[in-house]
CSV table of C-alpha atoms in Angstrom, one decimal:
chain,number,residue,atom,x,y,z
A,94,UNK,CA,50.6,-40.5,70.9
A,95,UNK,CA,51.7,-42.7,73.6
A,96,UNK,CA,51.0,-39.7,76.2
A,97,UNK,CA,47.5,-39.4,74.8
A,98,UNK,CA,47.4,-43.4,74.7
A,99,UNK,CA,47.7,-43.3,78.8
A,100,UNK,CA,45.2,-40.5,79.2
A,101,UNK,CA,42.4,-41.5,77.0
A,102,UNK,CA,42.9,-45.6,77.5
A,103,UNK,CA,44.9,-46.6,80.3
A,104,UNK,CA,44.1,-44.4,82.9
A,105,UNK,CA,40.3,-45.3,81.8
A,106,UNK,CA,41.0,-49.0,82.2
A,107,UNK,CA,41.6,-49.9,78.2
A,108,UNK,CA,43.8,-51.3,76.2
A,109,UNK,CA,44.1,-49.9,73.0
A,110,UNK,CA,46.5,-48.1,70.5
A,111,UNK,CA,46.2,-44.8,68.0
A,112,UNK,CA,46.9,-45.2,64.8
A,113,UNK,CA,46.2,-41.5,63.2
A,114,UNK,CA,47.0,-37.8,63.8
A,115,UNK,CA,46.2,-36.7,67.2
A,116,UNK,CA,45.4,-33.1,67.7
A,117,UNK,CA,44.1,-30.6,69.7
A,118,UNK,CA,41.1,-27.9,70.1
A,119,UNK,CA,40.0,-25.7,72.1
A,120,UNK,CA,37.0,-24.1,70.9
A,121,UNK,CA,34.2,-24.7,71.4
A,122,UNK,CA,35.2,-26.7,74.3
A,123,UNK,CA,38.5,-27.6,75.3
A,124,UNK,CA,39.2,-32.1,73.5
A,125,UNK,CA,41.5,-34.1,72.2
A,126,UNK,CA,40.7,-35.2,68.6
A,127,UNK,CA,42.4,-38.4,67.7
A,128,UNK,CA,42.4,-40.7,64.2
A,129,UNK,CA,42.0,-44.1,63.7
A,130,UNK,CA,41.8,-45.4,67.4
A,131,UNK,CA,42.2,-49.0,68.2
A,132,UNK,CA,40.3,-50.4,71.5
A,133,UNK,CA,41.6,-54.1,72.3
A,134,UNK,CA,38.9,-56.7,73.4
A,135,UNK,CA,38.7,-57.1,77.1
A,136,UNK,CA,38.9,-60.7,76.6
A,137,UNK,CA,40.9,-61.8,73.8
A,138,UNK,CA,43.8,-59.3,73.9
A,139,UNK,CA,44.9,-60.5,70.7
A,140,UNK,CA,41.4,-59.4,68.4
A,141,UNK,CA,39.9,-55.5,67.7
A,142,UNK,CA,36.6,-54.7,70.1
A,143,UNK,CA,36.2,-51.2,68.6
A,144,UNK,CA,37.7,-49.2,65.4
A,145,UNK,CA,37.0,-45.7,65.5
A,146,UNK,CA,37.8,-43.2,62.6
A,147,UNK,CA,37.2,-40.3,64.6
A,148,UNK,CA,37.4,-39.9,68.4
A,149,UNK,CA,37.0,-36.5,70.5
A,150,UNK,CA,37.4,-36.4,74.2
A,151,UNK,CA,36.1,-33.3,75.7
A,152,UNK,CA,38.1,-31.7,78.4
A,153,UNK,CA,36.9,-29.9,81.7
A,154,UNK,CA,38.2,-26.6,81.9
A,155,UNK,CA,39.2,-27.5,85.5
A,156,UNK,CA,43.5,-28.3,86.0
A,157,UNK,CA,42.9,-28.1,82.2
A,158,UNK,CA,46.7,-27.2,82.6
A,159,UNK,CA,48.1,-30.1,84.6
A,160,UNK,CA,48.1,-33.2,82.5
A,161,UNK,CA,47.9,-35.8,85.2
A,162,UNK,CA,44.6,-34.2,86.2
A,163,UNK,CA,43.0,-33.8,83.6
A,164,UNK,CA,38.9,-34.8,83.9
A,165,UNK,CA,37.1,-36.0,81.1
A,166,UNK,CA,33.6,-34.8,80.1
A,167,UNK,CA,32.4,-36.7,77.6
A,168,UNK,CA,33.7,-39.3,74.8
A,169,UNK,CA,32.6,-38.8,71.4
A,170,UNK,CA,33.1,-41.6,69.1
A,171,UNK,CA,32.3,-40.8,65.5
A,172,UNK,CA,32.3,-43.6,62.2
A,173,UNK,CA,33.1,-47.2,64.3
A,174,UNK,CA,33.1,-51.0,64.3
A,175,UNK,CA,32.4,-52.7,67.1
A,176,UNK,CA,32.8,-56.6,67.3
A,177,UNK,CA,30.8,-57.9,70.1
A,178,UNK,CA,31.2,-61.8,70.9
A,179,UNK,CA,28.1,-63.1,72.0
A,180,UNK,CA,29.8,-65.7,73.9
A,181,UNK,CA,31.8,-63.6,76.2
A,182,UNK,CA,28.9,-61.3,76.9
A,183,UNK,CA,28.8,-62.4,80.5
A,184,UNK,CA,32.1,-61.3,81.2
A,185,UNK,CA,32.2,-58.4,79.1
A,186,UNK,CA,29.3,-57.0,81.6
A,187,UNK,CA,31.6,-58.1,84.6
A,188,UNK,CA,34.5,-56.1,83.2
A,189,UNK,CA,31.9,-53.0,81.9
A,190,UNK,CA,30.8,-52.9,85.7
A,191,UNK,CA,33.9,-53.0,87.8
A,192,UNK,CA,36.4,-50.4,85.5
A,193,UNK,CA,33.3,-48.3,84.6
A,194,UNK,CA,34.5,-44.9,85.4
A,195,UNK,CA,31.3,-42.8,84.9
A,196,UNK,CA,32.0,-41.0,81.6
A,197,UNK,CA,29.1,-40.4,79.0
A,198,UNK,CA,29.9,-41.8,75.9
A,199,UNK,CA,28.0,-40.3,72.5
A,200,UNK,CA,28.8,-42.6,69.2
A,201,UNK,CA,27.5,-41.5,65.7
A,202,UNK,CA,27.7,-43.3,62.2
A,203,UNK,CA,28.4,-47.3,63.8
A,204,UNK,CA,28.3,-50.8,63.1
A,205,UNK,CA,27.5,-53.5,65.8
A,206,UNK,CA,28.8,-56.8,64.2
A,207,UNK,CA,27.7,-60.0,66.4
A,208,UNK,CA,29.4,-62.8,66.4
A,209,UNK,CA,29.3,-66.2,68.1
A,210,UNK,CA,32.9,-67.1,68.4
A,211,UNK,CA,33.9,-67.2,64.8
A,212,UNK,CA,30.6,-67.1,63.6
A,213,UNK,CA,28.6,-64.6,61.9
A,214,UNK,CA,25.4,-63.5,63.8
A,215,UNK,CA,23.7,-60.7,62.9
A,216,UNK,CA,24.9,-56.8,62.4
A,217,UNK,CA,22.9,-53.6,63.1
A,218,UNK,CA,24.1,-50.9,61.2
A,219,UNK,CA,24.1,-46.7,61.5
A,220,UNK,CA,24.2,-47.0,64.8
A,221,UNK,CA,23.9,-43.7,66.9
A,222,UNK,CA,24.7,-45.3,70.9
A,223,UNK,CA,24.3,-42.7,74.2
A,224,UNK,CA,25.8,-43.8,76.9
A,225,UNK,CA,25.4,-41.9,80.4
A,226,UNK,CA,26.7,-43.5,83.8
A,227,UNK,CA,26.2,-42.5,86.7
A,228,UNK,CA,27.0,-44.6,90.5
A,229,UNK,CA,23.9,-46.1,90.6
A,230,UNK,CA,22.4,-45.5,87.0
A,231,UNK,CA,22.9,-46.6,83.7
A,232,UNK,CA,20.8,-45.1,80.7
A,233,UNK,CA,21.8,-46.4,77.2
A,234,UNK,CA,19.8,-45.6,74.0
A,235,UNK,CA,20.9,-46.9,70.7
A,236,UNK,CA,19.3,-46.4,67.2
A,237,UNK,CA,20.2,-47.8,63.9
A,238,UNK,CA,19.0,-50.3,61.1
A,239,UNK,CA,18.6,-53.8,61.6
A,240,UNK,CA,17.8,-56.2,59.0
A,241,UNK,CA,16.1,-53.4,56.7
A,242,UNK,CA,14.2,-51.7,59.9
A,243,UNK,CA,14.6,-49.2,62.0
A,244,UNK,CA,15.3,-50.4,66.0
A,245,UNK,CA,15.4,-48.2,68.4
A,246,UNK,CA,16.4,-50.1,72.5
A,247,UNK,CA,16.8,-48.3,75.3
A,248,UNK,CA,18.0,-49.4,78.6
A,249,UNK,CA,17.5,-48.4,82.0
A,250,UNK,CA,19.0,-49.4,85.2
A,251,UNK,CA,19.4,-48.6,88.6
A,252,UNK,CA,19.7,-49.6,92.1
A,253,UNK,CA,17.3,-49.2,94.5
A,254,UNK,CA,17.8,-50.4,98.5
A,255,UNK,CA,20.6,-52.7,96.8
A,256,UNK,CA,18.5,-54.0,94.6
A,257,UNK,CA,19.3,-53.1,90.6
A,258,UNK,CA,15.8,-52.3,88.9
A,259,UNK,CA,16.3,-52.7,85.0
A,260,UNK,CA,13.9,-51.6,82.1
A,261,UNK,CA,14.5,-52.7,78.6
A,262,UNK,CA,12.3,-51.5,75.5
A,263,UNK,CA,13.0,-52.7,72.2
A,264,UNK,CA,11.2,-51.5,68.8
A,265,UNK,CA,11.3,-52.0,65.5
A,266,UNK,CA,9.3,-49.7,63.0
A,267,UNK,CA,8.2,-51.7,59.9
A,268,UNK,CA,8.0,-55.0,61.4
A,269,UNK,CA,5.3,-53.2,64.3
A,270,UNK,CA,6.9,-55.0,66.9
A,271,UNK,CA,7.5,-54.2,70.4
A,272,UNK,CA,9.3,-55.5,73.6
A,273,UNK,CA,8.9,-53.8,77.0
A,274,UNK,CA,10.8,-56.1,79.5
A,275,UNK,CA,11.1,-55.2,83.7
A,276,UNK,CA,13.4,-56.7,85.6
A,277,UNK,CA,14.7,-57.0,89.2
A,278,UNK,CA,17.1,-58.8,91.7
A,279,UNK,CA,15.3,-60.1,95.0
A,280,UNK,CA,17.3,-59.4,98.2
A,281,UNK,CA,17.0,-63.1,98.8
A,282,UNK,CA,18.9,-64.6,95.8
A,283,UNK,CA,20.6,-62.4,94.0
A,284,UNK,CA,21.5,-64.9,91.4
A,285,UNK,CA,18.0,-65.1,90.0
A,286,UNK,CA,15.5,-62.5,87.8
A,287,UNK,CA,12.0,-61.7,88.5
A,288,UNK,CA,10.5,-59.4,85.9
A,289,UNK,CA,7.1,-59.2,83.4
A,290,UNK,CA,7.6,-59.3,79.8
A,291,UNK,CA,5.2,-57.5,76.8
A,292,UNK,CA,5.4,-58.5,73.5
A,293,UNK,CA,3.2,-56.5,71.3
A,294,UNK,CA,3.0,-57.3,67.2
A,295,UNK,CA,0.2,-56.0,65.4
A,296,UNK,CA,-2.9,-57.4,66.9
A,297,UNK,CA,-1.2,-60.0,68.8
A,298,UNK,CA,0.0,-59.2,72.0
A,299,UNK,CA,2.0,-61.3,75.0
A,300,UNK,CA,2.6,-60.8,78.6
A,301,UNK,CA,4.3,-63.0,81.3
A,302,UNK,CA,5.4,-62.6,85.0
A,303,UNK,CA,8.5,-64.7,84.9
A,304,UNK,CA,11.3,-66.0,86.8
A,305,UNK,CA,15.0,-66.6,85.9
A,306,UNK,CA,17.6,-68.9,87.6
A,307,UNK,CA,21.0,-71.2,86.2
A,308,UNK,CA,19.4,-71.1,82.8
A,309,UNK,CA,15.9,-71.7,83.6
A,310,UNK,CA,12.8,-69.7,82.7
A,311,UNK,CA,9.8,-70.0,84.5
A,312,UNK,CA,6.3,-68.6,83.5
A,313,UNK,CA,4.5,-67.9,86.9
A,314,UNK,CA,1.6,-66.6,84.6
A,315,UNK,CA,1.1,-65.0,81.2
A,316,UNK,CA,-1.4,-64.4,78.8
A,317,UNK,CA,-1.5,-64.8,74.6
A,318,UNK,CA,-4.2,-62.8,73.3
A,319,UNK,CA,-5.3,-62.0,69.3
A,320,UNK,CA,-8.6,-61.5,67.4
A,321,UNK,CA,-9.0,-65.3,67.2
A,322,UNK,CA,-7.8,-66.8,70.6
A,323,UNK,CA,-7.4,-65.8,74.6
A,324,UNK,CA,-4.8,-68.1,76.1
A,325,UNK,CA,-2.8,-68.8,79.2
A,326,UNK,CA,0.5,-70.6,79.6
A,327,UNK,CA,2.6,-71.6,83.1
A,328,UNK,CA,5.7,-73.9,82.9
A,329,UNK,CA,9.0,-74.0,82.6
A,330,UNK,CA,12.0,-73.3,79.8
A,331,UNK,CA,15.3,-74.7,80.6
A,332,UNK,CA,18.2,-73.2,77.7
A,333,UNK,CA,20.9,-75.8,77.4
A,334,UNK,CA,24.4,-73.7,76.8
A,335,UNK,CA,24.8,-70.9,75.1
A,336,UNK,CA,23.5,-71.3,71.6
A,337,UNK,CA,23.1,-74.2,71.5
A,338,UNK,CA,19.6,-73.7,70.2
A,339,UNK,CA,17.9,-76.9,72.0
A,340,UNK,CA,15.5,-76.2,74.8
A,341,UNK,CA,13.5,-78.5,77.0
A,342,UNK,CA,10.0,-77.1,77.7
A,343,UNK,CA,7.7,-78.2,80.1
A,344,UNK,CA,4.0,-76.4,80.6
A,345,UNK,CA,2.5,-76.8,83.7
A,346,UNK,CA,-0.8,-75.7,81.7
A,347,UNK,CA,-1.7,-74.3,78.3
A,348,UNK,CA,-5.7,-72.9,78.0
A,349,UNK,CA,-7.1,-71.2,74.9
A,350,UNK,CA,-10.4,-69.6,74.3
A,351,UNK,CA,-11.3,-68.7,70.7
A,352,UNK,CA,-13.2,-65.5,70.8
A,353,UNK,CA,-14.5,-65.4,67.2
């Protein structure tokens, strides 16, 4: 176990333990099968980030022989728990980006449990997560329920003249809603977000060009449009700390038409 432990985990940047049987197959493909893995949080070494009950790594048939070379095709995770802390989601993206290692990751048969702190926040449930990295591409499509509904997000990003280009698209089936959200990071300021939002539900659909900087959002232009109303909103949304649920909003302009 503790050989496997360096293979799959530390030599991939991780901290975490095995708990089950750990075997090994090699048809169809050449993997390690491992029970009741442990993955510690990248924060707080102390607390679980992800339980899995079933784990494959699948193997490349190249210096399939020497173990100190071995090259890893994919990661199967099958039946898990993941505990994400919405507090440290800042630096678990720091510490996603700089040990990523480039590995597609399938998961089948999850549970994503937010939290904020010690705080319950929400959970999505029968999660089915692919994850494919590449150097300068991330894809990342998750499906699963979420409170009674089906949501389905999918993420792309990649960099472009050294400029990351993002796409997020989030939908959720019953409720008819849907979120398209492009993103980018000027040259100039790297520390800021300029990107258009859609927010489509039912008949009632929103889009923005926006701006984000040190917690602020501003709305260069948008328009809110229904069967009852055309309107138009520019200002400014500054978030105080994370959740603490208090913003200070300040329109430059709010115009509505009614079109009935």
């Amino acid at each position: 176990k503790s050989s496997i432990e360096n293979l799959v985990c530390k030599n991939q940047n991780i901290n975490c333990e095995i708990r089950g049987e750990v075997n090994y197959n090699f048809y169809p493909t050449p993997r390690i099968k491992i029970k009741d893995l442990v993955i510690k949080d990248f924060v707080d070494k102390k607390k679980t980030l992800i339980k899995v009950k079933n784990a494959e790594v699948e193997l490349s048939i190249k210096n399939l022989l020497a173990k100190s070379r071995h090259q890893f095709k994919k990661i199967k995770l099958n039946n898990y728990e993941i505990n994400f802390n919405l507090k440290h989601f800042k630096k678990y993206k720091d510490i996603f980006v700089k040990k990523i290692n480039y590995i597609p990751i399938y998961s089948s048969k999850g549970k994503i449990i937010f939290s904020d702190g010690n705080n319950y926040v929400a959970t999505i449930n029968e999660v089915n997560l692919n994850l494919v990295t590449e150097e300068d591409f991330v894809e990342a499509v998750l499906k699963g329920k979420f409170l009674n509904d089906n949501i389905k997000i999918i993420l792309n990003s990649k960099k472009k003249d050294n400029k990351a280009l993002t796409n997020i698209m989030l939908k959720m089936s019953n409720l008819n809603l849907l979120t398209k959200i492009d993103f980018s990071n000027p040259k100039k300021n790297e520390n800021m977000i300029s990107g258009n939002i859609l927010i489509k539900k039912d008949k009632n659909k929103f889009t923005a060009i926006f701006d984000y900087k040190d917690n602020e959002l501003k709305i260069n232009k948008s328009n809110l449009r229904n069967t009852f109303i055309d309107g138009k909103i520019e200002g400014k949304i500054n978030f105080l700390p994370y959740f603490d649920y208090n913003l200070d909003l300040s329109l430059n302009s709010m115009n509505f038409t009614r079109l009935y």
